[in-house]
Coordinates of C-alpha atoms in Angstrom, one line a residue:
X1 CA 0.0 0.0 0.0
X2 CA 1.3 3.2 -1.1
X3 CA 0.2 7.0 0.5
X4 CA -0.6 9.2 -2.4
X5 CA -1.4 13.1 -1.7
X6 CA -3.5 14.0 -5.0
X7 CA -4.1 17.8 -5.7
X8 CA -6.7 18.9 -7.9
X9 CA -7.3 22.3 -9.0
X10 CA -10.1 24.7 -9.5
X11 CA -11.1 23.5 -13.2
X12 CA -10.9 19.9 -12.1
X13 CA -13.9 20.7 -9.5
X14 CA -15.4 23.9 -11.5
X15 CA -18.8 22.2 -11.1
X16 CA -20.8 19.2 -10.0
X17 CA -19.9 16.5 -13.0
X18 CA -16.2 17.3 -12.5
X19 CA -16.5 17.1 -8.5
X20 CA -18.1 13.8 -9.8
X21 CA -15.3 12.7 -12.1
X22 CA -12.5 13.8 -9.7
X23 CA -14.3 11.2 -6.7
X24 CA -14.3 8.7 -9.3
X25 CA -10.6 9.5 -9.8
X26 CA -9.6 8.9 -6.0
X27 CA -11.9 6.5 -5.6
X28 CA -10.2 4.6 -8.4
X29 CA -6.7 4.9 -6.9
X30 CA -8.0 3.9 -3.5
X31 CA -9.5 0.9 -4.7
X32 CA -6.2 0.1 -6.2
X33 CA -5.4 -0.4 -2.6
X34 CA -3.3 2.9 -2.0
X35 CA -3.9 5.5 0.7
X36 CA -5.0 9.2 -0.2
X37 CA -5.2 12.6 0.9
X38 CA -7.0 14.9 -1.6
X39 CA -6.4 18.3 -1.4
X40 CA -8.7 20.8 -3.2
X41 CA -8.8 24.1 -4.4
X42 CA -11.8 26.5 -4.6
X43 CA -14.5 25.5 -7.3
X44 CA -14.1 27.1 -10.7
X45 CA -14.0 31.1 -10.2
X46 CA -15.5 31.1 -6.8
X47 CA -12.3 32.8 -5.4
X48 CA -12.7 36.0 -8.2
X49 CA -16.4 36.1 -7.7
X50 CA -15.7 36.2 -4.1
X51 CA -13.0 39.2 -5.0
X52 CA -15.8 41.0 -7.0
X53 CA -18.3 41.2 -4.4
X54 CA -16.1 42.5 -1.9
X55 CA -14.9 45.1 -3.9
X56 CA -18.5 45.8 -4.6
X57 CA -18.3 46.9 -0.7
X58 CA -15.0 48.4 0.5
X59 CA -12.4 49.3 -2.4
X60 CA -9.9 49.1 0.3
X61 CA -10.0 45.3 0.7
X62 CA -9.1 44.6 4.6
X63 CA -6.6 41.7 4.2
X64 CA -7.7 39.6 7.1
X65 CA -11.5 39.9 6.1
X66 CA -10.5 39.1 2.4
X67 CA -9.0 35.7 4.2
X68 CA -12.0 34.8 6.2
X69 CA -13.7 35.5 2.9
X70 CA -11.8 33.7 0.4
X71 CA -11.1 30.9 2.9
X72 CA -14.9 29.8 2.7
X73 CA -14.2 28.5 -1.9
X74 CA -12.1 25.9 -0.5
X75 CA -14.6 24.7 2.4
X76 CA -17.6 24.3 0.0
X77 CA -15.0 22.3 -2.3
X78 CA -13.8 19.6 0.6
X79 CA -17.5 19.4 1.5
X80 CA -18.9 18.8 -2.0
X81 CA -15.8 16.3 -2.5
X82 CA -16.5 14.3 0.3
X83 CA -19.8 13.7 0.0
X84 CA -19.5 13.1 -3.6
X85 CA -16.8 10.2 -2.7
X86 CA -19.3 9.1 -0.1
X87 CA -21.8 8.7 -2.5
X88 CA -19.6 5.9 -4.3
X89 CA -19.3 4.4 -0.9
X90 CA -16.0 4.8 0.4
X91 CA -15.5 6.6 3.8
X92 CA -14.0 9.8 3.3
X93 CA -13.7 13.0 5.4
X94 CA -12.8 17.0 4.9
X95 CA -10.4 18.7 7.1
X96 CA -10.1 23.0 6.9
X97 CA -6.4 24.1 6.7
X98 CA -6.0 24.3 10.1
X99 CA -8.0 21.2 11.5
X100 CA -5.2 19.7 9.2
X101 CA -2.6 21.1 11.2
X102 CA -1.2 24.0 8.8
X103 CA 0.5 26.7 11.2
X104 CA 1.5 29.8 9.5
X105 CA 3.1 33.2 9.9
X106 CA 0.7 35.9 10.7
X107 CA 1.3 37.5 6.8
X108 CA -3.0 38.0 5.5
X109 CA -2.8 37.2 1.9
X110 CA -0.1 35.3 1.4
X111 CA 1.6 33.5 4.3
X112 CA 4.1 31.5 4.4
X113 CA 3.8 27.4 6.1
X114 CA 5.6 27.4 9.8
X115 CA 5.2 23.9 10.4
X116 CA 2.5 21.2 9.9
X117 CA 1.2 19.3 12.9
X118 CA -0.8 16.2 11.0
X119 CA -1.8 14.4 13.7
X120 CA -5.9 14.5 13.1
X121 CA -4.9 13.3 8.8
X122 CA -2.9 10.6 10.2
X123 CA -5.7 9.5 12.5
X124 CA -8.4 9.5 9.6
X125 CA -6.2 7.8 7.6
X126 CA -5.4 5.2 10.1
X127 CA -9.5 4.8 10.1
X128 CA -10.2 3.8 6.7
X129 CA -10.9 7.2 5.3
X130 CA -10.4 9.0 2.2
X131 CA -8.8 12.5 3.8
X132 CA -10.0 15.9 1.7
X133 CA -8.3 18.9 3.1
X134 CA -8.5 22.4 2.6
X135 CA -5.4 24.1 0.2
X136 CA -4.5 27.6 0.3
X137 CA -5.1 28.1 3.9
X138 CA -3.9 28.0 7.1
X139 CA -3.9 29.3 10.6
X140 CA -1.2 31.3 13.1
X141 CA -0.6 30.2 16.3
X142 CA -3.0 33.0 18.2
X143 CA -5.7 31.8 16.2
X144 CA -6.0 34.2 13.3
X145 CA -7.0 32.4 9.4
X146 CA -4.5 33.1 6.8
X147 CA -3.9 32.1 3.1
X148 CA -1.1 31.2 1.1
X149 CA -1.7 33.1 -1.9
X150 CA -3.1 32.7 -5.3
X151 CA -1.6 28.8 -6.2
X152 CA -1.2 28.1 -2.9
X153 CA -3.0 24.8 -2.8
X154 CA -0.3 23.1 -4.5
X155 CA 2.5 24.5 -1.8
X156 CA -0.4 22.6 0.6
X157 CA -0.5 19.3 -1.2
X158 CA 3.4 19.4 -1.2
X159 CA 3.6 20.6 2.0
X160 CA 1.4 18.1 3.1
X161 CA 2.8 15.1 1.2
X162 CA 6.5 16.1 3.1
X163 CA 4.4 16.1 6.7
X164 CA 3.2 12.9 6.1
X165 CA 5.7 11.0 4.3
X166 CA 3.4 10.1 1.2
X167 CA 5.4 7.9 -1.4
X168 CA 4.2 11.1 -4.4
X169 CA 2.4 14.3 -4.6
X170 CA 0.3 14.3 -7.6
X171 CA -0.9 17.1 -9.1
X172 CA -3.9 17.1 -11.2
X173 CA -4.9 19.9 -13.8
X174 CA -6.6 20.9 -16.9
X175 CA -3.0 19.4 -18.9
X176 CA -2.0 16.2 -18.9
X177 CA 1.8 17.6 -17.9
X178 CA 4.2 20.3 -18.2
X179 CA 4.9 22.0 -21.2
X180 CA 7.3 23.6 -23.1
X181 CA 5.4 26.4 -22.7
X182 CA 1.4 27.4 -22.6
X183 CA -0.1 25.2 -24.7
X184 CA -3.2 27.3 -25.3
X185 CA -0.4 29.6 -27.0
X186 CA 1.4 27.2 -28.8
X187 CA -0.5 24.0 -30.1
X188 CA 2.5 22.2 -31.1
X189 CA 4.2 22.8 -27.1
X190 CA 6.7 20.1 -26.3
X191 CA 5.3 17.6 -23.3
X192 CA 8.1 17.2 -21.0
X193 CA 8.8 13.6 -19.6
X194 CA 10.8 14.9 -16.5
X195 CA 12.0 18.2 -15.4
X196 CA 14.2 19.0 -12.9
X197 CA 13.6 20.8 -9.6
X198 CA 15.9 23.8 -10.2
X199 CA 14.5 24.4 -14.5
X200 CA 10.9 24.2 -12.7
X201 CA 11.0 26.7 -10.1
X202 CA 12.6 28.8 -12.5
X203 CA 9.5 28.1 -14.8
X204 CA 7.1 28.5 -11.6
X205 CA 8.3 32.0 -10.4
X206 CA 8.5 33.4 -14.3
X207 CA 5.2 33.0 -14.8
X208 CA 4.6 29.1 -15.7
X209 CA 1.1 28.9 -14.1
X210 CA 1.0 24.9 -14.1
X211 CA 2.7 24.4 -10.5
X212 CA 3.2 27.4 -7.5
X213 CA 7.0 28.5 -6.8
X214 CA 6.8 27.7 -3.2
X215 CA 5.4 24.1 -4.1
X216 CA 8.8 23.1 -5.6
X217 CA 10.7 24.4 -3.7
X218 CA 9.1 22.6 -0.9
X219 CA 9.3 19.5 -3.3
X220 CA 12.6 19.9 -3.7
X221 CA 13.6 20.4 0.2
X222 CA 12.1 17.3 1.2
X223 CA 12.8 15.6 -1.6
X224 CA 8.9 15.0 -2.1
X225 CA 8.3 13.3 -6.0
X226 CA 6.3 15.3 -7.2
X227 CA 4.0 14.5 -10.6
X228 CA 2.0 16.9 -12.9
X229 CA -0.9 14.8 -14.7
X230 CA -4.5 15.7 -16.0
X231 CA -7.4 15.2 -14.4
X232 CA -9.5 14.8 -17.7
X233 CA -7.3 11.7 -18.8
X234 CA -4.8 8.6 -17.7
X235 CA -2.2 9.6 -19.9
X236 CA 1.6 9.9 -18.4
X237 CA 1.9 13.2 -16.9
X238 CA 5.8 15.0 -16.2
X239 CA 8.0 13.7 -13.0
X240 CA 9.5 16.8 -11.8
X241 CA 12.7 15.8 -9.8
X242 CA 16.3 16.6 -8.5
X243 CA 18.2 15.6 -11.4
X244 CA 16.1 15.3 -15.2
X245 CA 17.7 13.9 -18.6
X246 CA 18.3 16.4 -20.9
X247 CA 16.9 15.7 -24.2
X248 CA 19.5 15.8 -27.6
X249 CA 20.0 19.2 -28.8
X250 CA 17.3 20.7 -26.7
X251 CA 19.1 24.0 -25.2
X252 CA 16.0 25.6 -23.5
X253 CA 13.5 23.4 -21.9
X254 CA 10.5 25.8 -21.6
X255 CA 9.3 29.7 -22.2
X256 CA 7.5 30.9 -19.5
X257 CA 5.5 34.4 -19.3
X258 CA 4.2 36.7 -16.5
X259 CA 1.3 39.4 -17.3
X260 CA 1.0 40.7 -13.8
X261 CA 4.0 43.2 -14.2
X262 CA 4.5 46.5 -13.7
X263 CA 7.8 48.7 -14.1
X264 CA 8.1 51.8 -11.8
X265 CA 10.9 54.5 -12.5
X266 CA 12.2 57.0 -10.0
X267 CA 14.0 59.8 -11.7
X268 CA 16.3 62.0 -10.3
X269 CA 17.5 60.5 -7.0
X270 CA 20.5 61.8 -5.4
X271 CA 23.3 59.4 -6.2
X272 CA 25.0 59.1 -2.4
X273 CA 25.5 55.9 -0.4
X274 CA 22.1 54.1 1.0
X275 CA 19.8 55.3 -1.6
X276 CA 18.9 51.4 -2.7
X277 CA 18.7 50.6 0.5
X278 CA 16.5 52.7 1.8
X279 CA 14.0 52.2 -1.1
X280 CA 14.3 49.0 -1.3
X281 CA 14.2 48.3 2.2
X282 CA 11.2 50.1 3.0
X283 CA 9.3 48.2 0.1
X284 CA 10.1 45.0 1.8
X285 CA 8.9 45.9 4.8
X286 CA 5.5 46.7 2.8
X287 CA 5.8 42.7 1.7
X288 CA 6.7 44.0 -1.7
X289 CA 8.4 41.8 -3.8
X290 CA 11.1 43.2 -6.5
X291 CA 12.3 41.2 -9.4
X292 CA 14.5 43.2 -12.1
X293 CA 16.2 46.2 -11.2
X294 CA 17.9 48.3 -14.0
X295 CA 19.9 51.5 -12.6
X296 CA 21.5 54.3 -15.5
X297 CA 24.1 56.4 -15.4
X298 CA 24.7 59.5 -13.0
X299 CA 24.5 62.5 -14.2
X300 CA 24.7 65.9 -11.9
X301 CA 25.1 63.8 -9.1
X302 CA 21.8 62.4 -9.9
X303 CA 20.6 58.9 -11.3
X304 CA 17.6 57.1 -12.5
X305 CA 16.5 53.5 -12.0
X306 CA 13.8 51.4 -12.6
X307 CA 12.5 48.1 -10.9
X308 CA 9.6 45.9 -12.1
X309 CA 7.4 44.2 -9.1
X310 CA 3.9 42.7 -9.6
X311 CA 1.3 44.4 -10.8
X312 CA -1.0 43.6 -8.2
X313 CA 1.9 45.3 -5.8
X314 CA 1.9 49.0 -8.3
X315 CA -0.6 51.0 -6.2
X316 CA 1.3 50.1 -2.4
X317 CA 4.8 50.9 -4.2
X318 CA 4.2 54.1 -5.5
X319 CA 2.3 54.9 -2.1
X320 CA 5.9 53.5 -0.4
X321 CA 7.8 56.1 -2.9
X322 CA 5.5 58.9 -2.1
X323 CA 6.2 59.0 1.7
X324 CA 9.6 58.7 1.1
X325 CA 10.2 62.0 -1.0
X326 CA 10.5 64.2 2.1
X327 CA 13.7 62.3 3.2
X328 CA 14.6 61.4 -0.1
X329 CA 14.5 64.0 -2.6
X330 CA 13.8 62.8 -6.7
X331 CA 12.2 64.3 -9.4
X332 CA 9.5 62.4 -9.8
X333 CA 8.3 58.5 -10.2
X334 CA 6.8 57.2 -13.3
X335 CA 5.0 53.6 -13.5
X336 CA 4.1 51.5 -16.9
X337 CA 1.4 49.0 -17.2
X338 CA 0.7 46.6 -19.6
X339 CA 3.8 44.9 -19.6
X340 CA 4.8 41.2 -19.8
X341 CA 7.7 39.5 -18.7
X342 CA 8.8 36.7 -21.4
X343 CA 11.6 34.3 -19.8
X344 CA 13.6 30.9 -21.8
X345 CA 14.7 28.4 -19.2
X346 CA 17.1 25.7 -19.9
X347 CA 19.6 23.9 -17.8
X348 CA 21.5 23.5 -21.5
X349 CA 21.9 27.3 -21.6
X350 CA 25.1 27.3 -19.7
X351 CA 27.2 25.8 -22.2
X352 CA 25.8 27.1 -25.1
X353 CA 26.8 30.9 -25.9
X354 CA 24.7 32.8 -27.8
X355 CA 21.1 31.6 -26.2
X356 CA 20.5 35.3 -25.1
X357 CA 21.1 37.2 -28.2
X358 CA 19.3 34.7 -30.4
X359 CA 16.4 35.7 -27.9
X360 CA 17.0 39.5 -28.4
X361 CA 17.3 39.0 -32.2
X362 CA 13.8 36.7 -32.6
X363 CA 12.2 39.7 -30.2
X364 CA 13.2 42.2 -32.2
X365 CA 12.1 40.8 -35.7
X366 CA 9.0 40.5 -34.1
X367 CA 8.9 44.4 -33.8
X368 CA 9.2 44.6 -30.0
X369 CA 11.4 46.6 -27.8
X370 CA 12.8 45.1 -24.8
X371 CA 12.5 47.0 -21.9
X372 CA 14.6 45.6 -19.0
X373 CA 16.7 42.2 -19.1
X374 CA 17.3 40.1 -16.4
X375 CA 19.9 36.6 -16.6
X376 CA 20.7 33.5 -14.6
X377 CA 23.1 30.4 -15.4
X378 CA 20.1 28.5 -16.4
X379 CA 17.3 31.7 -17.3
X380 CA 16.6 34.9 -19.5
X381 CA 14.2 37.4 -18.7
X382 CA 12.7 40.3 -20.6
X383 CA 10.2 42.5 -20.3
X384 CA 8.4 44.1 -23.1
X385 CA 5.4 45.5 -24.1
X386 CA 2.6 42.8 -23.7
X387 CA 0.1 43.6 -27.0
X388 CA 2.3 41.2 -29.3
X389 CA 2.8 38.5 -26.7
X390 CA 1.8 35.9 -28.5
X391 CA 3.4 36.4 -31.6
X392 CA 6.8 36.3 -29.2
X393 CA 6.0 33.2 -27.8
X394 CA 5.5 31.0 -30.5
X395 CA 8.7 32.7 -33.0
X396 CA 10.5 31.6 -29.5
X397 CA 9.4 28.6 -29.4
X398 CA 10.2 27.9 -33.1
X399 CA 13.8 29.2 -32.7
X400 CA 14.6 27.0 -30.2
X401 CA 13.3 23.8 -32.1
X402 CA 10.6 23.3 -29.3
X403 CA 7.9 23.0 -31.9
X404 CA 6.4 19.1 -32.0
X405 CA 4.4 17.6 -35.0
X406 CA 1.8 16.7 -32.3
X407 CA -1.2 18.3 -30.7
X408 CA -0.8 19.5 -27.0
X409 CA -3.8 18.3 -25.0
X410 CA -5.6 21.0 -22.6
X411 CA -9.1 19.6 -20.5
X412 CA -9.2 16.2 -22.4
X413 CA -10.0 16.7 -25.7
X414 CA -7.1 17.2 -28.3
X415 CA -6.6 21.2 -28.9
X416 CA -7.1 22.3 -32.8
X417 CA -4.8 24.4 -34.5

């Protein structure tokens, strides 16, 4: 008997057939005499709709309201899911985040796992039952609900899957693995057999929407195997592991993109010691994240730079800047919207020269500036000007002879070109 923690996401459950199908789906693997622990994410859109309506009532959005809110998509889900596995008669039984046992910072919005206390999973288990539990949410130690983030359900089923010891963490989703890059982009993507830890976090925090950053990086922590499969079908899904065969002349393994970016420009700042730090530092403390930061050159003892964070994080950055003009003089601050962040992965890329600027080159035939640049042994990033993004990807994708001469699948049936 193996322990299998099996993830499924918000299409898999988005209404009562597909809760139906995904109980069939773990019912099936239990009756193959394995051990499993299901965890669920909210059903469908619930989690936007739920956004809408609050916003319908308080533009500001009180973060640890907008968890007790959002908390409630993943509760109806483990509910629905049990009694639908019920129905087929196998004992099965839902757990919250925190009857689980997740313990969390005290961060609303997107907290980060403390430790994971299993005890009342292990019990159920022990019982007979088929475990569903709660993803994306968790609890701190005075008491107070918290959530992981958007895609946190997968850093739960990983998370969960390390606490336990499970022999794999599956994930399930609306593709049947992890591809080159987003199939509904490119119908010819590349299916990956296996892909290493390190070329999928990359993927992951460039935009790859198919697995959550923090989940491999818990995978690859605890050493958790962790598989990317389709709910919709049986067909082999991609092993994502410590070390992954690199396929003949394949350079770059995947092309990943990220529409929630924003590039803010401060203009004018003194150019003296501290500067970077103080910015910087004070949007940290504001739990904003900063990816690329491009600085140019001083002029009048004065210098520009620019930084790109998450678009969802423009409004509280240039709130941050504001209060700190009085103490730190500049011109002014600029932001641009509408950008995308287009980023080739590869583990290959280190001992091939020349990866970048065949990047920059197929970019620019495509009539697109590139706006900042940002580079790692086994990663290049670009941001640009998102109204042509498609027409990047695939001449990308083409250039690196990731194109296949068959059809990527996407929610079962076979994607037409």
């Amino acid at each position: 008997m193996s322990l299998y923690v099996m993830k499924f996401g918000g299409s898999s459950v988005g209404d009562t057939e597909r809760m139906k199908r995904v109980a069939g789906r773990v019912v099936e693997k239990a009756d193959e005499g394995h051990q499993c622990v299901v965890v669920v994410s909210a059903m469908g859109d619930t989690t936007d709709d739920l956004i809408d309506q609050a916003k319908l009532l308080n533009s500001e959005l009180p973060a640890r309201e907008m968890d007790m809110l959002l908390t409630t998509g993943e509760q109806i889900s483990i509910s629905l899911l049990s009694m639908a596995i019920q129905a087929l008669g196998r004992k099965a039984i839902s757990f919250t985040g925190w009857q689980a046992g997740f313990r969390t910072e005290p961060v609303h919005g997107k907290a980060r796992i403390n430790d994971i206390h299993p005890e009342r999973v292990n019990e159920a288990l022990a019982e007979g039952n088929i475990v569903i539990v709660a993803g994306f949410q968790g609890m701190t130690e005075d008491g107070e609900i918290t959530t992981l983030g958007r895609g946190g359900s997968d850093t739960t089923a990983v998370a969960l899957a390390a606490a336990i010891k499970a022999d794999a963490c599956e994930i399930y989703t609306d593709v049947d693995g992890i591809y080159s890059t987003d199939p509904r982009i490119v119908k010819v993507a590349r299916k990956l057999k296996e892909i290493s830890y390190d070329e999928m976090l990359e993927l992951a925090n460039l935009g790859a929407a198919v697995l959550h950053p923090r989940a491999v990086e818990y995978a690859k922590h605890s050493g958790v195997p962790l598989i990317v499969r389709s709910s919709f079908n049986h067909n082999e899904g991609t092993v994502v592991k410590e070390e992954a065969a690199m396929e003949q002349g394949v350079v770059v393994s995947g092309i990943a993109y990220d529409k929630n970016v924003a590039r803010i420009s401060i203009l004018g700042v003194p150019d003296v010691p501290g500067v970077l730090a103080e910015v910087f530092g004070a949007l940290a403390s504001e739990q904003i994240d900063v990816d690329i930061i491009v600085q140019s050159g001083v002029m009048d003892g004065k210098a520009d730079f620019s930084f790109s964070v998450a678009l969802s994080d423009r409004e509280n950055a240039l709130r941050v800047l504001e209060g700190l003009h009085s103490r730190l003089p500049y011109r002014e601050v600029t932001s641009e919207e509408n950008l995308v962040k287009v980023s080739i992965v590869g583990a290959g890329m280190v001992s091939h020269p020349g990866v970048a600027a065949k990047m920059f080159l197929v970019i620019s035939s495509e009539g697109v500036s590139i706006k900042m640049v940002s580079t790692s042994e086994i990663k290049v990033s670009c941001v640009i000007d998102g109204d042509k993004l498609h027409e990047v990807i695939k001449a990308l994708h083409t250039a690196y002879d990731l194109d296949t001469a068959e059809q990527a699948v996407v929610g079962g049936p076979q994607v037409r070109r």
